[in-house]
Coordinates of C-alpha atoms and ligand atoms in Angstrom, one line a residue:
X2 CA 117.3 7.4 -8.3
X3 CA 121.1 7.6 -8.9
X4 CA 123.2 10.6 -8.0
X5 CA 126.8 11.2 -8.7
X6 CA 128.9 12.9 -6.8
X7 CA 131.5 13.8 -9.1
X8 CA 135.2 14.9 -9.5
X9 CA 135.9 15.5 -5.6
X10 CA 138.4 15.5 -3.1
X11 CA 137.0 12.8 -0.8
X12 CA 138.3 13.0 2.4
X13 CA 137.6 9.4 4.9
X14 CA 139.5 9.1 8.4
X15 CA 142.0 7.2 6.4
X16 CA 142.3 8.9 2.9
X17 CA 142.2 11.8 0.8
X18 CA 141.7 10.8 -3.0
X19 CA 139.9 12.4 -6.0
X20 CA 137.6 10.7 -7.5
X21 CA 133.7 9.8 -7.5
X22 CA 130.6 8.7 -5.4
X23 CA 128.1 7.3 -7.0
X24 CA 124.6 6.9 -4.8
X25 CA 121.4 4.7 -5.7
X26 CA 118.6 6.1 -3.3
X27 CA 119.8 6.4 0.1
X28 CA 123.2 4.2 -0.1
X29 CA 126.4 5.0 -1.9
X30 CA 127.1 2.2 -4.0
X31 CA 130.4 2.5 -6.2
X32 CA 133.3 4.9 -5.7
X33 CA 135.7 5.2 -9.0
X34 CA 137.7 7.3 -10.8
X35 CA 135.7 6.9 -13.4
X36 CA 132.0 5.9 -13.1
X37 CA 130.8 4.1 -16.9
X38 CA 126.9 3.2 -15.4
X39 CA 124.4 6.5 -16.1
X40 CA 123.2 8.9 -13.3
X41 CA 119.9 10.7 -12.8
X42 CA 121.5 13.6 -11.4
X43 CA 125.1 15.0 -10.9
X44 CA 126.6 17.2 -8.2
X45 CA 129.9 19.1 -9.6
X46 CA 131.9 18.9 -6.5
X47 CA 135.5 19.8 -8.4
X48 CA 137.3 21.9 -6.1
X49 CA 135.6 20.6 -3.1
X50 CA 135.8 18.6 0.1
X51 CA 133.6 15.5 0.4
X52 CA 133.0 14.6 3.9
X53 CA 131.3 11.9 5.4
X54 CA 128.4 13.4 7.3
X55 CA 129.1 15.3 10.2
X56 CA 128.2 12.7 13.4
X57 CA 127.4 14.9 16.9
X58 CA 127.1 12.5 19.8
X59 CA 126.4 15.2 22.2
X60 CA 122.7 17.4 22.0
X61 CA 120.7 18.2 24.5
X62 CA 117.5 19.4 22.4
X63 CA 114.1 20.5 24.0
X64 CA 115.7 19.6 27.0
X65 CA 113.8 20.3 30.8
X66 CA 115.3 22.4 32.9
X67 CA 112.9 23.4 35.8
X68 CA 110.8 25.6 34.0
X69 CA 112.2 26.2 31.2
X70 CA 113.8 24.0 28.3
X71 CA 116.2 23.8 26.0
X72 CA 115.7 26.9 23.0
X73 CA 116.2 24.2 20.1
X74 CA 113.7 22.2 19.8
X75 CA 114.2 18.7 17.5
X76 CA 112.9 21.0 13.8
X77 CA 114.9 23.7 14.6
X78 CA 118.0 22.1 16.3
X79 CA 118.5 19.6 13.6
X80 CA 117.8 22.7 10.5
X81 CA 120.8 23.8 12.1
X82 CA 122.7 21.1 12.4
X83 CA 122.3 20.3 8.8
X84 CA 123.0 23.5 7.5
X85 CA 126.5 23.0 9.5
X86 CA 126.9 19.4 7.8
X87 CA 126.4 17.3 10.6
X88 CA 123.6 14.8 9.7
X89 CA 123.5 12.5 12.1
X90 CA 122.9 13.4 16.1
X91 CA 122.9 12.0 19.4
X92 CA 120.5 13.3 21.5
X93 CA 120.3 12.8 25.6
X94 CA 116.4 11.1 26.8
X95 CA 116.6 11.7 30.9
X96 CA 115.1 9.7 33.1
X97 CA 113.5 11.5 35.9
X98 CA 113.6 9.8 39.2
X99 CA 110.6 7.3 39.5
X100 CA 110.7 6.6 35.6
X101 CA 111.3 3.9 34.1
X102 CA 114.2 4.3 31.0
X103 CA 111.3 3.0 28.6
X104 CA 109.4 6.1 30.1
X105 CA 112.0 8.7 29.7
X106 CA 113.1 7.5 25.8
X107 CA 109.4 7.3 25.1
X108 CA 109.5 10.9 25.8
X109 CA 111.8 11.7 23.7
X110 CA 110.8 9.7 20.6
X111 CA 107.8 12.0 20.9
X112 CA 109.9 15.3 20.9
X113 CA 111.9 13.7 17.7
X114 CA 109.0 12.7 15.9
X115 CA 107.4 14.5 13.0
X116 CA 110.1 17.3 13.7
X117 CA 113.9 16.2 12.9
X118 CA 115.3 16.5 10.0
X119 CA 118.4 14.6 9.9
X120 CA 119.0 11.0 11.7
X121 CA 119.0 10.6 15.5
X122 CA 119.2 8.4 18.0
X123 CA 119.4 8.9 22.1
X124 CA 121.6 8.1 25.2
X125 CA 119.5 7.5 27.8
X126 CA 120.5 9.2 30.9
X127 CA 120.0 6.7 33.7
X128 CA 119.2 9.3 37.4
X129 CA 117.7 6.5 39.3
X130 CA 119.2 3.0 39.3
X131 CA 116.8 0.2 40.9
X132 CA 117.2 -3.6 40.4
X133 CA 114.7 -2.9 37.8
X134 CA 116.2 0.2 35.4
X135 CA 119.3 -2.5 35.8
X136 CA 117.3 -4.8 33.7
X137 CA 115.7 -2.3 31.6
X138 CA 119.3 -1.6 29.8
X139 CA 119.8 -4.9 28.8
X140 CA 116.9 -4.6 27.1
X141 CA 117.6 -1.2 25.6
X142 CA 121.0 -2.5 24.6
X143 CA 119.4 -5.3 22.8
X144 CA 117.0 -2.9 21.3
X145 CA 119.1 -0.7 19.7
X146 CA 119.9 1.9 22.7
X147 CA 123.2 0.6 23.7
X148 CA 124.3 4.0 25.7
X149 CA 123.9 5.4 28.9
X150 CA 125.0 8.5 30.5
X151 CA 126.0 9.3 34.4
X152 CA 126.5 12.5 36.1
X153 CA 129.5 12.6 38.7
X154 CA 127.7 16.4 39.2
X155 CA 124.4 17.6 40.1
X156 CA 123.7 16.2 43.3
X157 CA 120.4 15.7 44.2
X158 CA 119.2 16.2 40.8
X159 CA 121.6 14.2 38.5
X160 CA 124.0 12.8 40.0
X161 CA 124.8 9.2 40.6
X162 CA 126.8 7.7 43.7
X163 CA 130.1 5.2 42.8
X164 CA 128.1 2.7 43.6
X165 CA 126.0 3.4 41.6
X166 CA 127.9 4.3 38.7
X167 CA 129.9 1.1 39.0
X168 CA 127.2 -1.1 38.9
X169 CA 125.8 0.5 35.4
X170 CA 129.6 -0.2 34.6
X171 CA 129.0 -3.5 35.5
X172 CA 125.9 -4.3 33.3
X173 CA 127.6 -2.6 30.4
X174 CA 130.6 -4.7 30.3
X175 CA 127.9 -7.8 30.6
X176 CA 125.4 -6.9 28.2
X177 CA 127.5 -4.8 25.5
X178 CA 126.5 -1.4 26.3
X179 CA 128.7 2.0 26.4
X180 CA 128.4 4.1 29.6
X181 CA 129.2 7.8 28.9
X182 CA 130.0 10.2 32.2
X183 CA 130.3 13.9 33.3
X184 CA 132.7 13.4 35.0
X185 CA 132.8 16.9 37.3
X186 CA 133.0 16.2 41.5
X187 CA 129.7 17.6 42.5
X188 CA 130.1 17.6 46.0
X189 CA 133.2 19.7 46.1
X190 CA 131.6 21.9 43.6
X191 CA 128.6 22.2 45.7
X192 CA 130.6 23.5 48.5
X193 CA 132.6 25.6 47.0
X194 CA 129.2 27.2 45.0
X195 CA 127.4 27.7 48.6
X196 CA 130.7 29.9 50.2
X197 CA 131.1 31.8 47.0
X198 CA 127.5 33.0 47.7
X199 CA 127.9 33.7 51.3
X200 CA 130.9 35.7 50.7
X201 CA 128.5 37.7 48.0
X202 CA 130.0 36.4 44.5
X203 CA 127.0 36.1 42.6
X204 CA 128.5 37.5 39.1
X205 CA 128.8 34.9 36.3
X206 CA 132.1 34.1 36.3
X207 CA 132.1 33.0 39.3
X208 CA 130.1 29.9 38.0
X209 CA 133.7 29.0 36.7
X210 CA 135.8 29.9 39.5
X211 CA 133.4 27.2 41.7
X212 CA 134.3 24.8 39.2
X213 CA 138.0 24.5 39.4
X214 CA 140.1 22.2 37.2
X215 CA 140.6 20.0 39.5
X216 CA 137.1 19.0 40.1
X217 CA 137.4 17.3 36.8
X218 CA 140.4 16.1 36.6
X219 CA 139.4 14.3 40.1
X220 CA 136.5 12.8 38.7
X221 CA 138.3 11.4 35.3
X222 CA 140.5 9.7 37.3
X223 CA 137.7 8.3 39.4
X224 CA 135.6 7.4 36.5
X225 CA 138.7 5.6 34.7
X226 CA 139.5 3.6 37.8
X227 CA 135.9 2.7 38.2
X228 CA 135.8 1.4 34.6
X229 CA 138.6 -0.7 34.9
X230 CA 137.1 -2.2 38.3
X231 CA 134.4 -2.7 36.2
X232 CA 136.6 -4.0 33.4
X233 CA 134.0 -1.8 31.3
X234 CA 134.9 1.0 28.5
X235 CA 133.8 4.1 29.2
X236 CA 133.4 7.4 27.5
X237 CA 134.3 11.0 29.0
X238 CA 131.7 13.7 27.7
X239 CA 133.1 17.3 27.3
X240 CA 136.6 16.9 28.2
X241 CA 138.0 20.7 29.4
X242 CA 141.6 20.5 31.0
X243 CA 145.0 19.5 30.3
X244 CA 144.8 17.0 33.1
X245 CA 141.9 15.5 32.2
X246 CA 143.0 14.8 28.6
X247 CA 146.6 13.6 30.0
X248 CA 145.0 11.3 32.2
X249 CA 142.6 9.4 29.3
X250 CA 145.6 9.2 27.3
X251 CA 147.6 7.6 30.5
X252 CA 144.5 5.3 30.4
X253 CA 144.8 4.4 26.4
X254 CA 148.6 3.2 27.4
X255 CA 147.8 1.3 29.6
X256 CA 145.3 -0.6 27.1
X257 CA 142.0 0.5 28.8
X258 CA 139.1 1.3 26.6
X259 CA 138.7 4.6 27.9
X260 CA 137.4 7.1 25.2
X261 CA 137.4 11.0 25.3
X262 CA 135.3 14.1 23.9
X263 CA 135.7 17.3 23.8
X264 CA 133.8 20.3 22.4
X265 CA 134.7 23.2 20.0
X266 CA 134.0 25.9 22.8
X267 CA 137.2 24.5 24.9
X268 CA 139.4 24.2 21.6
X269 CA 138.4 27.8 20.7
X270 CA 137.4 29.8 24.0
X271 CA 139.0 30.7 26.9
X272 CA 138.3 32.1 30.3
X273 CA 138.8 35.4 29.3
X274 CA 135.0 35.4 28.5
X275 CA 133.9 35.5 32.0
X276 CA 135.2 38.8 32.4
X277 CA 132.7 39.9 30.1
X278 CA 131.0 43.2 31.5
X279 CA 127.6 42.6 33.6
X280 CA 125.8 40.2 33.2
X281 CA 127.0 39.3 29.5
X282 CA 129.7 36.4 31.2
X283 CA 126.6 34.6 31.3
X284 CA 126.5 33.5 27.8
X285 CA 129.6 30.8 28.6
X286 CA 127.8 29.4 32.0
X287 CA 128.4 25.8 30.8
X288 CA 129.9 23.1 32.7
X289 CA 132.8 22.3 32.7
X290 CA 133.6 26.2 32.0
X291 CA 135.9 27.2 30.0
X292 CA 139.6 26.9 30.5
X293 CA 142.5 28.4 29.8
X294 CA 144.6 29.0 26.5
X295 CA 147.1 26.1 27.8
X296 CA 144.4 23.6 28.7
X297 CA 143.1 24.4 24.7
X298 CA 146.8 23.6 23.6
X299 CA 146.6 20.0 25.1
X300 CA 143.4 19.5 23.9
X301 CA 144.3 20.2 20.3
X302 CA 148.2 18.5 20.6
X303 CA 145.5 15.6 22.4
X304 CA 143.1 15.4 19.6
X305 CA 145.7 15.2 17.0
X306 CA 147.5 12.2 19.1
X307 CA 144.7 10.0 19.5
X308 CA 144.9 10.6 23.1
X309 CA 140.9 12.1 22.4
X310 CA 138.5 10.5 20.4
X311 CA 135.8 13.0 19.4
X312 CA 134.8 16.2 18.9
X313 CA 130.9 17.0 19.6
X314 CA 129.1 20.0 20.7
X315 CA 127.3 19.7 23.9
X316 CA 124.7 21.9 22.2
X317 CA 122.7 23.1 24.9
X318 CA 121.3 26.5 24.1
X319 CA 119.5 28.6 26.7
X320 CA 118.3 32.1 25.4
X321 CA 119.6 35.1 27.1
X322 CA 116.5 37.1 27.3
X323 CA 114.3 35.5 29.8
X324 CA 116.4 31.7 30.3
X325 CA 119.7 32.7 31.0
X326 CA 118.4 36.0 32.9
X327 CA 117.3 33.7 35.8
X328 CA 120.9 33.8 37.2
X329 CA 120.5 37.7 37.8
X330 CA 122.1 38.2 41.1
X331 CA 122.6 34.2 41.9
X332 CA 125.3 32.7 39.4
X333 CA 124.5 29.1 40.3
X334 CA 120.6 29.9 39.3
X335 CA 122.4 30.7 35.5
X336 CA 120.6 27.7 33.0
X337 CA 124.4 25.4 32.1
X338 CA 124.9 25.1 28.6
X339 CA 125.7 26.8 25.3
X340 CA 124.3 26.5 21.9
X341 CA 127.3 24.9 18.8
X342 CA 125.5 22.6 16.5
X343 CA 125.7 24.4 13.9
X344 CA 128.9 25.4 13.7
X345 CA 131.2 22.6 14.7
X346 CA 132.4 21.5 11.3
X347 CA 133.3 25.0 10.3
X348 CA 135.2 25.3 13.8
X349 CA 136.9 22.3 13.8
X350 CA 138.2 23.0 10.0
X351 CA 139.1 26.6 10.6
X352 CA 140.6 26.7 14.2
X353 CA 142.1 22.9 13.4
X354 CA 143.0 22.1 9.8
X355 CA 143.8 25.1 8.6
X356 CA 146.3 26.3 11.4
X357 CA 148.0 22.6 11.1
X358 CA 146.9 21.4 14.4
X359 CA 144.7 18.6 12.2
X360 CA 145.4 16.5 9.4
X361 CA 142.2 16.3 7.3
X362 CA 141.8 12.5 7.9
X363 CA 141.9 13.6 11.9
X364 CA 139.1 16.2 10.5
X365 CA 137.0 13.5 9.7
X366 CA 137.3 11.0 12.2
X367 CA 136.6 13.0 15.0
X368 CA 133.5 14.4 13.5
X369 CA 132.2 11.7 12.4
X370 CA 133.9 8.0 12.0
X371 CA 135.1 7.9 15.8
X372 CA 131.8 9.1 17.1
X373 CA 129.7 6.6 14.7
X374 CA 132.3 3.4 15.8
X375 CA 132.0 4.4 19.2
X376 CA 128.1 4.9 19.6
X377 CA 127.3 1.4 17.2
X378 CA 126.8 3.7 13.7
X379 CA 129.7 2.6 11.8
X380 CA 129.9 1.9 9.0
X381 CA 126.4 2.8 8.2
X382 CA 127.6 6.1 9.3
X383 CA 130.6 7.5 9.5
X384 CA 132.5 7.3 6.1
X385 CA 132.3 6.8 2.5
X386 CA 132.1 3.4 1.2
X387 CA 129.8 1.1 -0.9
X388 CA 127.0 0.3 1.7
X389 CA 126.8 3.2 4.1
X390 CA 124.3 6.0 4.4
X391 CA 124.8 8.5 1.5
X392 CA 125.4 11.1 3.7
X393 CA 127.9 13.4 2.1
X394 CA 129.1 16.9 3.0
X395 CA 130.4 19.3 -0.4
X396 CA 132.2 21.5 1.6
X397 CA 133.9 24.2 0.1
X398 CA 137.2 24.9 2.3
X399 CA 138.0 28.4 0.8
X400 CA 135.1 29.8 1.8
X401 CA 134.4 32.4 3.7
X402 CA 131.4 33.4 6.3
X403 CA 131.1 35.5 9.1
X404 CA 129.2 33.8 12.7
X405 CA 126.6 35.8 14.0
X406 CA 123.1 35.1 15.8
X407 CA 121.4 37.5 13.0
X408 CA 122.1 34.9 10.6
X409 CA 122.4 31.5 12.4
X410 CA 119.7 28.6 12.4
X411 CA 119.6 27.7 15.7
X412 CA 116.9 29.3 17.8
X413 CA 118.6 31.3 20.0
X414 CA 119.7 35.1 20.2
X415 CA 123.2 35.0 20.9
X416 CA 126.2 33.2 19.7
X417 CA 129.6 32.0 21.7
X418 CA 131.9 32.4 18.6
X419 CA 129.8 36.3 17.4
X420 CA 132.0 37.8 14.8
X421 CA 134.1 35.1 14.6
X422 CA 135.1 34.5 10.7
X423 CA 135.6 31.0 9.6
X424 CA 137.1 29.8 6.3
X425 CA 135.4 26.4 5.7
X426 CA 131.9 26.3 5.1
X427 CA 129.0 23.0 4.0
X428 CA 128.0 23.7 1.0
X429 CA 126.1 21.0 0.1
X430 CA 124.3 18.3 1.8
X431 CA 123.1 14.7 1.4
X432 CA 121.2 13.3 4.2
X433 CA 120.7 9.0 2.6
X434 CA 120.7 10.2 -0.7
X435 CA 118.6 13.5 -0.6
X436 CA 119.5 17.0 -0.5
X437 CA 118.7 18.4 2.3
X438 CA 121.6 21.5 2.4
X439 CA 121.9 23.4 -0.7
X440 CA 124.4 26.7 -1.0
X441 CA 124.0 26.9 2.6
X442 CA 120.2 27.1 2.5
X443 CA 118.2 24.5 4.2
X444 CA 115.8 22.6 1.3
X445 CA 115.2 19.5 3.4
X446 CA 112.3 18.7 5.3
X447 CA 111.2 18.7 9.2
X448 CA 110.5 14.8 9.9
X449 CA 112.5 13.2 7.4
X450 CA 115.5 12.3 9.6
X451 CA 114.9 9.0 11.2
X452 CA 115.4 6.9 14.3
X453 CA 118.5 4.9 14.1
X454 CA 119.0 1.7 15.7
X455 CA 122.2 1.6 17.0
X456 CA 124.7 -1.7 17.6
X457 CA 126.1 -3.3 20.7
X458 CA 129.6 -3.8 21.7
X459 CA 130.5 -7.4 21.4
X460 CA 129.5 -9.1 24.4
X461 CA 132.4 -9.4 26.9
X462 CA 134.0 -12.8 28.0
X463 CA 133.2 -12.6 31.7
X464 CA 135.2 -15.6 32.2
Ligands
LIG522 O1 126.5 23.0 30.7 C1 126.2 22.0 30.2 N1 127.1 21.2 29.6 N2 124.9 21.6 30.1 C2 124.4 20.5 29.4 C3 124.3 19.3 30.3 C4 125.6 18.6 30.4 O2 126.1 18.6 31.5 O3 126.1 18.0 29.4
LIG523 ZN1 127.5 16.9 30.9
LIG524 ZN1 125.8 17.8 27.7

């Protein structure tokens, strides 16, 4: 089956030309002005974007939480994210304590199975580091799991001593793995959470006034120096403050390979939103909370430098009827996390491109080249060239649509960015060669996306 793509804008992290794609099954194989050999089928995209496929590194779907979990599962979370043009995702396996990390990503090949319907692969998130989960991730690595995430928060439940956390380091920088951390001090926010609830602050935003700026900024700076004990990279997840983004670029200058993310709802959200009335502030309980309109000019002025890497969603979403409702009257009982996977491409355009505070090449590689090169997709995915996944977004960037949970396709019943008009929209999408997003409406199918093995960093010279 050959598809061509033709007469669009193509848009890579280090071009914008006109011309055309040209796929055969699931890879695109010729890219030319003008294309002589015949096509089965032709997508007009004159007038449009073509993107590479939208890469999220950061999803937390059907995700345990207590008692409840997370509200997307892997068919409805990735319907979404396809219909936002992201076609590859990232997904986080936990291991509980006692597990093995074959256990845990077990566990979540299951959820995936049968149910997603773009590509995916898994970080695992290492809770419990014996002798013996040490091994384990140099066999994951070699497996095609090369990344790990550590919580610097959460005591007790997540969180990870320095030891700890330099060790895993460690192993990475032996056996070519990529460590990712939350990098949040959870002891200081744990003290700071039990004396706002003695005093009798139980309201919502108070979730973000026990979670000061400084508590991340602290723990980047501890992370960073930990990594170059280690003389391991290391990427930040959900990067929220001035400081924090200052202090990764600081890190870049001085040669490390430290890497930084951030998420659409600190570009485009402010604190504000915790003065919501009642118990409505409860809809932006995420951590780190959101920040302040200076700490989203750094980002952006970050983002646009190079200083940050990548832009994913931390797509997280906890309904408010019955999951978020559990932190009536006790803020720190509020489910962390807000749903985004659908909408970070539209977002990133409108709030980024559009205003000038992105080039479109910058567009594209922090949606999707950066994350694929950092996570061992690239070039499979991640761009447009002969050889990679034919995964293409036709995105029209004139046009128009309104945000709103009554029409969204994630499974949950409210939205962060409600009302919120964005110019900027997937129009069409290719997940390897198929059509999976057409006008906006879903026309893919639940268990097509599959598992992708994922490569190694080059094994370090450990002299
Ligand atoms: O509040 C958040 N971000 N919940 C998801 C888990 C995490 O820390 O990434
Ligand atoms: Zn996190
Ligand atoms: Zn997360």
């Amino acid at each position: 089956m050959r598809t061509l793509v033709a007469n669009g804008t193509i848009v890579t992290a280090d071009q914008v030309i006109r011309t055309n794609v040209l796929i055969e099954d699931d890879r695109i194989v010729e890219i030319a002005p003008s294309i002589a050999s015949p096509a089965d089928h032709t997508i007009d995209a004159s007038g449009k974007l073509v993107l590479p496929g939208g890469v999220d590194v950061h999803t937390h779907l059907d995700m345990p939480l207590g008692k409840i979990r997370t509200s997307d599962d892997f068919e409805s979370g990735t319907i979404a994210a396809a219909c936002g043009g992201t076609t590859t995702i990232i997904d986080f396996a936990t291991q509980s304590k006692g597990q093995t990390l074959r256990q845990a990503l077990d566990a979540w090949m299951k959820k995936a199975d049968g149910k997603a319907a773009i590509d995916y692969g898994f970080h695992l998130v290492v809770t419990d580091l014996s002798d013996q989960v040490e091994a384990e991730m140099d066999k994951l690595v070699s497996e095609g799991v090369p990344s790990f995430k550590l919580f610097m928060a959460y005591p007790g439940r997540l969180m990870l001593d320095d030891g700890a956390i330099f060790r895993a380091l460690v192993r990475t920088r032996e056996n070519g793995g990529q460590v990712s951390i939350h990098a949040e001090n959870g002891h200081v926010i744990d003290v700071l959470v039990k004396r706002a609830l003695a005093a009798g602050h139980t309201a919502p935003k108070f979730h973000a006034l026990t979670r000061p700026a400084g508590t991340e900024a602290e723990a980047v700076r501890r992370a960073i120096a930990l990594a170059e004990l280690a003389g391991a990279p290391v990427y930040l997840v959900h990067l929220s403050t001035a400081e924090a983004a200052e202090e990764v670029g600081a890190a870049k200058k001085r040669g490390l390979p430290v890497f930084g993310e951030t998420c659409p709802q600190y570009l485009l959200l402010s604190e504000e939103r915790y003065q919501e009335p009642g118990f409505a502030a409860a809809a932006y309980v995420m951590s780190p909370p959101l920040r302040t309109v200076a700490d989203q000019d750094r980002l952006w002025r970050a983002l646009a430098a190079g200083e940050l890497d990548v832009v994913a969603t931390d797509h997280c979403p906890f309904m408010m009827k019955g999951q978020k409702e559990i932190g009536l009257g006790d803020f720190s009982k509020i489910p962390n996390g807000a749903p985004g996977v659908e909408f970070r491409m539209s977002l990133l355009y409108d709030g980024g491109v559009r205003p000038g505070r992105l080039t479109l090449t910058r567009f594209v590689d922090v949606t999707s080249t950066a994350p694929a090169r950092v996570f061992g997709l690239y070039p499979r995915k991640g761009t447009i060239a002969p050889g990679s996944d034919a995964d293409l977004v036709i995105f029209d960037s004139d046009r128009a649509a309104r945000i709103s949970a009554a029409t969204h396709h994630m499974r949950v019943d409210y939205n962060p960015y409600e009302g919120r008009e964005v110019t900027g929209v997937a129009e069409t999408v290719l997940s390897r060669g198929r059509t999976i997003v057409e006008q906006g409406r879903f026309v893919g199918r639940a268990g097509a996306g599959a598992f992708l093995r994922r490569a190694a960093r080059e094994r370090q010279d450990l002299g």
